[in-house]
mmCIF file of C-alpha atoms in Angstrom:
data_model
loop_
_atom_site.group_PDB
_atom_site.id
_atom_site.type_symbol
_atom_site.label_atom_id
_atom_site.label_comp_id
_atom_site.label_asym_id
_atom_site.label_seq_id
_atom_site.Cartn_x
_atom_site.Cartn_y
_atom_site.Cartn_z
ATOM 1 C CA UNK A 22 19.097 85.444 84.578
ATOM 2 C CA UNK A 23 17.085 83.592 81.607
ATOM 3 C CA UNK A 24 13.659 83.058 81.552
ATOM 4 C CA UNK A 25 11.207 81.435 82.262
ATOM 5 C CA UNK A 26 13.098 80.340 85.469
ATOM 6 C CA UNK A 27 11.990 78.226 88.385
ATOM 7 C CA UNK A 28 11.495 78.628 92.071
ATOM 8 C CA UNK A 29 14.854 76.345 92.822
ATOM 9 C CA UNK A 30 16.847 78.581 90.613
ATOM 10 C CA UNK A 31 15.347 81.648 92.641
ATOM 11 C CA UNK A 32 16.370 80.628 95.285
ATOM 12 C CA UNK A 33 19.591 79.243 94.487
ATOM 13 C CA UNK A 34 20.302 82.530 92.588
ATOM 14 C CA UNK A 35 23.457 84.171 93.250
ATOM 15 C CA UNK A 36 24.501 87.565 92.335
ATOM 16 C CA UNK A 37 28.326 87.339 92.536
ATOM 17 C CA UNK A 38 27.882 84.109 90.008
ATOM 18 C CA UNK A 39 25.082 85.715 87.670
ATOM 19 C CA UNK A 40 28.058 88.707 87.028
ATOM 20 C CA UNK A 41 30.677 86.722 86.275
ATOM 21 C CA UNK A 42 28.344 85.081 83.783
ATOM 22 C CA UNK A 43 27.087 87.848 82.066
ATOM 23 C CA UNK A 44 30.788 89.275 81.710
ATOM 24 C CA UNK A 45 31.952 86.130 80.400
ATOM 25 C CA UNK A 46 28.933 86.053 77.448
ATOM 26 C CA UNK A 47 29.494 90.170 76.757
ATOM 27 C CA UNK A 48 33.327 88.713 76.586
ATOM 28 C CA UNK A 49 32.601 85.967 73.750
ATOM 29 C CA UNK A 50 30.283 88.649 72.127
ATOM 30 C CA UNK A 51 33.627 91.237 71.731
ATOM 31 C CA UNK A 52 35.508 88.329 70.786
ATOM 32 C CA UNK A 53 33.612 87.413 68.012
ATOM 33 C CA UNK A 54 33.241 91.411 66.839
ATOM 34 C CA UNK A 55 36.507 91.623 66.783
ATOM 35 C CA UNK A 56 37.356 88.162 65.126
ATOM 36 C CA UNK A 57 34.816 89.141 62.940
ATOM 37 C CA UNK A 58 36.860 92.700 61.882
ATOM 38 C CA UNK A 59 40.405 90.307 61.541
ATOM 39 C CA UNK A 60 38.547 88.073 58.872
ATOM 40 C CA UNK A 61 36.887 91.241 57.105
ATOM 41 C CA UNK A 62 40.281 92.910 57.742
ATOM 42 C CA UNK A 63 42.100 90.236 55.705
ATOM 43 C CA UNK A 64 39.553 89.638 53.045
ATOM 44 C CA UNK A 65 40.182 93.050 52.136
ATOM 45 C CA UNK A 66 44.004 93.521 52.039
ATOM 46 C CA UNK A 67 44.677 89.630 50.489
ATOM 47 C CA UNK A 68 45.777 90.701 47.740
ATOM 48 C CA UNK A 69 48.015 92.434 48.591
ATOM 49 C CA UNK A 70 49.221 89.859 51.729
ATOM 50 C CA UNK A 71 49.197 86.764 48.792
ATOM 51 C CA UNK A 72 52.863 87.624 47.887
ATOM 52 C CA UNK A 73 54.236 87.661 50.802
ATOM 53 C CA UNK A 74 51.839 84.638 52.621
ATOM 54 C CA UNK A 75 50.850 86.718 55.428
ATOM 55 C CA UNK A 76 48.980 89.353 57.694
ATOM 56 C CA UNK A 77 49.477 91.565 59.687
ATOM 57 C CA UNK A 78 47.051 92.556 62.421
ATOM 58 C CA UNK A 79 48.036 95.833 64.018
ATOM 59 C CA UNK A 80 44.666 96.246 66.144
ATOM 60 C CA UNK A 81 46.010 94.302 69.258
ATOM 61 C CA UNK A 82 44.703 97.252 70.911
ATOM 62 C CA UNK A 83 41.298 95.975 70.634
ATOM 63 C CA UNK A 84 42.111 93.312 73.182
ATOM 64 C CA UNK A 85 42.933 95.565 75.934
ATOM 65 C CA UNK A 86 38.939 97.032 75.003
ATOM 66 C CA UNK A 87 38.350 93.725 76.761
ATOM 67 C CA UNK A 88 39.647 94.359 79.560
ATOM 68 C CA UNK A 89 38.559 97.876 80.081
ATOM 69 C CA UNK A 90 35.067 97.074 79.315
ATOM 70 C CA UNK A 91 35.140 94.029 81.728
ATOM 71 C CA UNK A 92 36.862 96.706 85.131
ATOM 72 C CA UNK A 93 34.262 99.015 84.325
ATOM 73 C CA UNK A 94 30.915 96.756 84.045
ATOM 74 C CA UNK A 95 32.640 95.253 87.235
ATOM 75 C CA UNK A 96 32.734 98.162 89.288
ATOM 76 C CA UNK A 97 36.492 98.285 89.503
ATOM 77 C CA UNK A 98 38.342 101.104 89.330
ATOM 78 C CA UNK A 99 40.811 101.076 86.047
ATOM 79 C CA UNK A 100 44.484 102.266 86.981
ATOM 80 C CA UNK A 101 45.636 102.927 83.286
ATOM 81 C CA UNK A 102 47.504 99.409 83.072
ATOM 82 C CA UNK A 103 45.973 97.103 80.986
ATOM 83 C CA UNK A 104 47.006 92.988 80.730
ATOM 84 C CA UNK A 105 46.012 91.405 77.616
ATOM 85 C CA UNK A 106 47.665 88.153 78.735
ATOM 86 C CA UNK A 107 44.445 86.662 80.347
ATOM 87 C CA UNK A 108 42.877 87.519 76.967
ATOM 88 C CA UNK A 109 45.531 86.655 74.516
ATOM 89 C CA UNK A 110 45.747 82.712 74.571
ATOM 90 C CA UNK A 111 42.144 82.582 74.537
ATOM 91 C CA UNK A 112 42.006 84.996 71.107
ATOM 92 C CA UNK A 113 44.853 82.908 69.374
ATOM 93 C CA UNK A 114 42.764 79.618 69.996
ATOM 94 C CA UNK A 115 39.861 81.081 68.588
ATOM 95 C CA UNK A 116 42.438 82.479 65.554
ATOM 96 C CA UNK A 117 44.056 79.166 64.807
ATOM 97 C CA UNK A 118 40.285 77.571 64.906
ATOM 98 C CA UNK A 119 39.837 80.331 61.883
ATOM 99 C CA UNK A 120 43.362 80.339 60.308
ATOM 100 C CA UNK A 121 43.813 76.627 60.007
ATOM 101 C CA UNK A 122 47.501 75.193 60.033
ATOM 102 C CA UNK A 123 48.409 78.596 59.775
ATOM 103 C CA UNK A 124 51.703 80.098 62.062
ATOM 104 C CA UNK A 125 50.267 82.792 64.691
ATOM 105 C CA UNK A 126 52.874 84.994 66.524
ATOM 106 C CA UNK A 127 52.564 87.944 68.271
ATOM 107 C CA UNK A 128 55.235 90.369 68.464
ATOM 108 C CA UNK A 129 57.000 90.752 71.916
ATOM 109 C CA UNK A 130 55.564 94.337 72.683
ATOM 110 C CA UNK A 131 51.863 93.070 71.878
ATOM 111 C CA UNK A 132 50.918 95.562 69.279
ATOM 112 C CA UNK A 133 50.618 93.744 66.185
ATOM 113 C CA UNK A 134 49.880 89.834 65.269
ATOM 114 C CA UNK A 135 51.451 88.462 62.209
ATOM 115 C CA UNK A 136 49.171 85.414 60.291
ATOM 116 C CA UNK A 137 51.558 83.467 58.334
ATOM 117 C CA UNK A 138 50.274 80.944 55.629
ATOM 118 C CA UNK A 139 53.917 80.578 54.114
#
């Protein structure tokens, strides 16, 4: 809910709708934390990634955070299995809109993503 809002939206409000907004804006904010650590991430080890033209991101694990975080403000109960392939395409967009022409591939098993400037 934003403010200042109006009677209409008052009473057009629904709570279901308001939920699934606020999980999808806490959802962008993680995104960009953790997009945020993969940039910092690679500043810091390009040095030593410059010989062989690419990185490797081994903090995959970070997306299924996502998820967790999104069950639990939910209400959901979480069962131990988490799917990172609702998340995934979404987080290699936003990496090719950061990593420009570069090759993005994740590894079958989803632990580790591999940034390839070659």
């Amino acid at each position: 809910m934003k403010f200042p809002i109006t009677r209409e939206s008052l009473q057009a409000f629904d709570f279901v709708k308001e939920q699934q907004e606020k999980i999808e804006e806490e959802l962008q904010i993680r995104f960009t934390q953790i997009l945020e650590g993969v940039c910092k991430e690679f500043q810091r080890t390009m040095q030593l990634n410059s010989k062989e033209k690419r990185f490797v991101w081994r903090n995959m694990h970070l997306l299924r955070t996502l998820h967790m975080e999104e069950v639990y403000r939910v209400g959901t109960s979480y069962k131990g299995v988490v799917d990172i392939d609702s998340y995934l395409p979404q987080f290699i967009e936003k990496l090719k809109g950061i990593f420009i022409g570069c090759d993005i591939v994740v590894d079958p098993l989803k632990t580790y993503l591999i940034i390839d400037w070659s």
